[in-house]
């Protein structure tokens, strides 16, 4: 038997340290040998929960299957693991010390018969691995990481356009992942609102935030989908603090009704994720008479965010996350084109891109206007992700790119980072891809003017037609 024993003190509470370490999927963020980790057992982490961890070797890799043997809340975690070379038992205890928590890590390796002769040779390497891993855990829990700014390679790619577009692929995510920092900030019981949460990016975001302990309000259009989404998420994560609100966000009457319901409850909102979206081909109008892409992609997040602002201000460090699209890089802000006319030249893709460009401009304006009020507003784009929306609206694009598309989880990763990471709360008004700040323009022709931004804000604030329709619908419902 080979024994490793390391101790580290961190300036975090035992509860925060326990919550982070007990979900062993976090090992990839602090264990120097871990390449990938996933939870195999649905539900909350408990005795019997299984994890699979892939670890690097000098040549190749091994896969360890871990099972939780003992859990004492905020105090002790014991896991037993096995692979083809050895069995292992990890005992991790947490005790309160002045100013923080002491982590006591002990690992016992039991080499299998044919490998026992290598135990002595491996001891020095294992001891080094143990020191590095516990030091990595302490570094992760220190949670003092910078916001990644564009590298010189990113800047060159942005100027050349095509290399920048290649970063939207799965390869771009894999390259970006190499510079990801751990996310150890606790979001337990923080209230987060996610629109368009029943599938794709929204569902992937909800799943990860629920796993980390957030209280979620999911905005979904269909009751059956909403109930299934909540049930699935609760079963998968063990988090029961997940609820839904029904609203068709392309209808301003529904948006305003949702705002009023949430304001009446009065619960502060820590994070608002404006994710709901769709690409409409051919052109269509809502039953309120608005072009659907404009209503859902721009006017809806504008009215929802403005309406929920009082609840955001009630939170200690509120954040708004707007999901945009790489398609916006093809368009400049032109307020006159936001309400696209019904002509043979109408393009759903162009209409979608115009609304996303306007949402990016709106993000920057909100960040500037609300800086003194403490609301952080940022935008992200997910790259090219293989979501149900892409499959239904852009079948030809998916056919051509299916081998390089990201998963929904990879596309949603930056939304989660913007909602969770401590460093993400230190910047506002930026665009992020793969947790790094990126340019908002690839082409000089898409750069707008301050005058057009003022025109946009005035247009959204004084869209009397939509307001009148919503008010009439509200009055009609009450009578």
mmCIF file of N, CA, C and O in Angstrom, residues 140-177:
data_model
loop_
_atom_site.group_PDB
_atom_site.id
_atom_site.type_symbol
_atom_site.label_atom_id
_atom_site.label_comp_id
_atom_site.label_asym_id
_atom_site.label_seq_id
_atom_site.Cartn_x
_atom_site.Cartn_y
_atom_site.Cartn_z
ATOM 1 N N UNK A 140 -7.579 26.744 -6.595
ATOM 2 C CA UNK A 140 -8.935 26.898 -7.132
ATOM 3 C C UNK A 140 -9.844 27.583 -6.127
ATOM 4 O O UNK A 140 -10.623 28.474 -6.475
ATOM 5 N N UNK A 141 -9.738 27.192 -4.858
ATOM 6 C CA UNK A 141 -10.605 27.760 -3.830
ATOM 7 C C UNK A 141 -10.198 29.175 -3.430
ATOM 8 O O UNK A 141 -10.994 29.906 -2.848
ATOM 9 N N UNK A 142 -8.985 29.559 -3.756
ATOM 10 C CA UNK A 142 -8.593 30.956 -3.531
ATOM 11 C C UNK A 142 -9.423 31.881 -4.412
ATOM 12 O O UNK A 142 -9.711 33.024 -4.043
ATOM 13 N N UNK A 143 -9.790 31.379 -5.590
ATOM 14 C CA UNK A 143 -10.726 32.070 -6.479
ATOM 15 C C UNK A 143 -10.278 33.492 -6.802
ATOM 16 O O UNK A 143 -11.029 34.452 -6.646
ATOM 17 N N UNK A 144 -9.063 33.590 -7.270
ATOM 18 C CA UNK A 144 -8.505 34.903 -7.606
ATOM 19 C C UNK A 144 -7.958 34.860 -9.029
ATOM 20 O O UNK A 144 -6.760 34.883 -9.260
ATOM 21 N N UNK A 145 -8.889 34.809 -9.975
ATOM 22 C CA UNK A 145 -8.495 34.632 -11.370
ATOM 23 C C UNK A 145 -8.843 35.875 -12.190
ATOM 24 O O UNK A 145 -9.813 36.583 -11.884
ATOM 25 N N UNK A 146 -8.080 36.138 -13.235
ATOM 26 C CA UNK A 146 -8.373 37.292 -14.097
ATOM 27 C C UNK A 146 -9.422 36.943 -15.145
ATOM 28 O O UNK A 146 -9.679 35.773 -15.418
ATOM 29 N N UNK A 147 -10.031 37.963 -15.719
ATOM 30 C CA UNK A 147 -10.866 37.774 -16.907
ATOM 31 C C UNK A 147 -9.935 37.673 -18.102
ATOM 32 O O UNK A 147 -9.041 38.512 -18.280
ATOM 33 N N UNK A 148 -10.116 36.646 -18.885
ATOM 34 C CA UNK A 148 -9.234 36.445 -20.036
ATOM 35 C C UNK A 148 -9.517 37.490 -21.111
ATOM 36 O O UNK A 148 -10.661 37.668 -21.546
ATOM 37 N N UNK A 149 -8.475 38.194 -21.503
ATOM 38 C CA UNK A 149 -8.576 39.156 -22.600
ATOM 39 C C UNK A 149 -8.089 38.485 -23.882
ATOM 40 O O UNK A 149 -7.426 37.444 -23.827
ATOM 41 N N UNK A 150 -8.416 39.055 -25.045
ATOM 42 C CA UNK A 150 -8.018 38.420 -26.300
ATOM 43 C C UNK A 150 -6.511 38.235 -26.399
ATOM 44 O O UNK A 150 -5.732 39.140 -26.079
ATOM 45 N N UNK A 151 -6.096 37.056 -26.809
ATOM 46 C CA UNK A 151 -4.674 36.797 -27.039
ATOM 47 C C UNK A 151 -4.269 37.405 -28.378
ATOM 48 O O UNK A 151 -5.120 37.841 -29.178
ATOM 49 N N UNK A 152 -2.977 37.425 -28.652
ATOM 50 C CA UNK A 152 -2.509 37.940 -29.942
ATOM 51 C C UNK A 152 -3.061 37.098 -31.084
ATOM 52 O O UNK A 152 -3.400 37.610 -32.148
ATOM 53 N N UNK A 153 -3.211 35.787 -30.833
ATOM 54 C CA UNK A 153 -3.794 34.909 -31.852
ATOM 55 C C UNK A 153 -5.250 35.278 -32.094
ATOM 56 O O UNK A 153 -5.712 35.312 -33.246
ATOM 57 N N UNK A 154 -5.997 35.550 -31.008
ATOM 58 C CA UNK A 154 -7.393 35.958 -31.145
ATOM 59 C C UNK A 154 -7.506 37.235 -31.968
ATOM 60 O O UNK A 154 -8.386 37.370 -32.825
ATOM 61 N N UNK A 155 -6.633 38.185 -31.690
ATOM 62 C CA UNK A 155 -6.695 39.473 -32.385
ATOM 63 C C UNK A 155 -6.418 39.316 -33.877
ATOM 64 O O UNK A 155 -7.072 39.948 -34.713
ATOM 65 N N UNK A 156 -5.439 38.478 -34.197
ATOM 66 C CA UNK A 156 -5.151 38.223 -35.609
ATOM 67 C C UNK A 156 -6.336 37.527 -36.262
ATOM 68 O O UNK A 156 -6.756 37.885 -37.373
ATOM 69 N N UNK A 157 -6.909 36.541 -35.565
ATOM 70 C CA UNK A 157 -8.063 35.811 -36.098
ATOM 71 C C UNK A 157 -9.226 36.752 -36.344
ATOM 72 O O UNK A 157 -9.916 36.657 -37.369
ATOM 73 N N UNK A 158 -9.479 37.669 -35.406
ATOM 74 C CA UNK A 158 -10.587 38.605 -35.562
ATOM 75 C C UNK A 158 -10.404 39.501 -36.784
ATOM 76 O O UNK A 158 -11.363 39.872 -37.452
ATOM 77 N N UNK A 159 -9.169 39.851 -37.079
ATOM 78 C CA UNK A 159 -8.913 40.720 -38.229
ATOM 79 C C UNK A 159 -9.065 39.963 -39.551
ATOM 80 O O UNK A 159 -9.446 40.546 -40.573
ATOM 81 N N UNK A 160 -8.785 38.670 -39.512
ATOM 82 C CA UNK A 160 -8.821 37.891 -40.749
ATOM 83 C C UNK A 160 -10.177 37.235 -41.020
ATOM 84 O O UNK A 160 -10.367 36.610 -42.058
ATOM 85 N N UNK A 161 -11.121 37.372 -40.095
ATOM 86 C CA UNK A 161 -12.497 36.908 -40.215
ATOM 87 C C UNK A 161 -12.616 35.381 -40.247
ATOM 88 O O UNK A 161 -13.209 34.784 -39.350
ATOM 89 N N UNK A 162 -12.099 34.737 -41.263
ATOM 90 C CA UNK A 162 -12.290 33.285 -41.385
ATOM 91 C C UNK A 162 -11.691 32.519 -40.201
ATOM 92 O O UNK A 162 -12.340 31.608 -39.661
ATOM 93 N N UNK A 163 -10.458 32.857 -39.786
ATOM 94 C CA UNK A 163 -9.963 32.184 -38.573
ATOM 95 C C UNK A 163 -10.849 32.451 -37.357
ATOM 96 O O UNK A 163 -11.006 31.578 -36.508
ATOM 97 N N UNK A 164 -11.418 33.651 -37.282
ATOM 98 C CA UNK A 164 -12.315 33.959 -36.161
ATOM 99 C C UNK A 164 -13.544 33.064 -36.204
ATOM 100 O O UNK A 164 -14.000 32.567 -35.175
ATOM 101 N N UNK A 165 -14.090 32.858 -37.396
ATOM 102 C CA UNK A 165 -15.258 31.996 -37.531
ATOM 103 C C UNK A 165 -14.927 30.557 -37.138
ATOM 104 O O UNK A 165 -15.773 29.848 -36.592
ATOM 105 N N UNK A 166 -13.700 30.138 -37.395
ATOM 106 C CA UNK A 166 -13.323 28.770 -37.047
ATOM 107 C C UNK A 166 -13.357 28.549 -35.535
ATOM 108 O O UNK A 166 -13.527 27.414 -35.076
ATOM 109 N N UNK A 167 -13.212 29.627 -34.758
ATOM 110 C CA UNK A 167 -13.270 29.509 -33.301
ATOM 111 C C UNK A 167 -14.680 29.206 -32.810
ATOM 112 O O UNK A 167 -14.865 28.822 -31.656
ATOM 113 N N UNK A 168 -15.684 29.360 -33.664
ATOM 114 C CA UNK A 168 -17.062 29.039 -33.283
ATOM 115 C C UNK A 168 -17.295 27.528 -33.241
ATOM 116 O O UNK A 168 -18.300 27.065 -32.716
ATOM 117 N N UNK A 169 -16.375 26.759 -33.791
ATOM 118 C CA UNK A 169 -16.535 25.313 -33.911
ATOM 119 C C UNK A 169 -16.174 24.602 -32.607
ATOM 120 O O UNK A 169 -15.729 25.216 -31.634
ATOM 121 N N UNK A 170 -16.317 23.292 -32.623
ATOM 122 C CA UNK A 170 -15.926 22.468 -31.469
ATOM 123 C C UNK A 170 -14.440 22.608 -31.191
ATOM 124 O O UNK A 170 -13.997 22.614 -30.043
ATOM 125 N N UNK A 171 -13.644 22.754 -32.260
ATOM 126 C CA UNK A 171 -12.209 22.950 -32.085
ATOM 127 C C UNK A 171 -11.935 24.238 -31.309
ATOM 128 O O UNK A 171 -11.063 24.268 -30.433
ATOM 129 N N UNK A 172 -12.689 25.292 -31.624
ATOM 130 C CA UNK A 172 -12.517 26.550 -30.909
ATOM 131 C C UNK A 172 -12.775 26.386 -29.427
ATOM 132 O O UNK A 172 -12.060 26.949 -28.583
ATOM 133 N N UNK A 173 -13.796 25.601 -29.091
ATOM 134 C CA UNK A 173 -14.084 25.353 -27.678
ATOM 135 C C UNK A 173 -12.935 24.592 -27.026
ATOM 136 O O UNK A 173 -12.514 24.912 -25.902
ATOM 137 N N UNK A 174 -12.418 23.579 -27.704
ATOM 138 C CA UNK A 174 -11.329 22.786 -27.128
ATOM 139 C C UNK A 174 -10.083 23.645 -26.913
ATOM 140 O O UNK A 174 -9.372 23.490 -25.912
ATOM 141 N N UNK A 175 -9.814 24.553 -27.844
ATOM 142 C CA UNK A 175 -8.672 25.452 -27.675
ATOM 143 C C UNK A 175 -8.909 26.414 -26.518
ATOM 144 O O UNK A 175 -8.018 26.663 -25.703
ATOM 145 N N UNK A 176 -10.121 26.957 -26.452
ATOM 146 C CA UNK A 176 -10.444 27.892 -25.377
ATOM 147 C C UNK A 176 -10.408 27.246 -24.014
ATOM 148 O O UNK A 176 -9.999 27.865 -23.017
ATOM 149 N N UNK A 177 -10.807 25.975 -23.956
ATOM 150 C CA UNK A 177 -10.887 25.266 -22.677
ATOM 151 C C UNK A 177 -9.527 25.169 -21.985
ATOM 152 O O UNK A 177 -9.457 25.066 -20.761
#
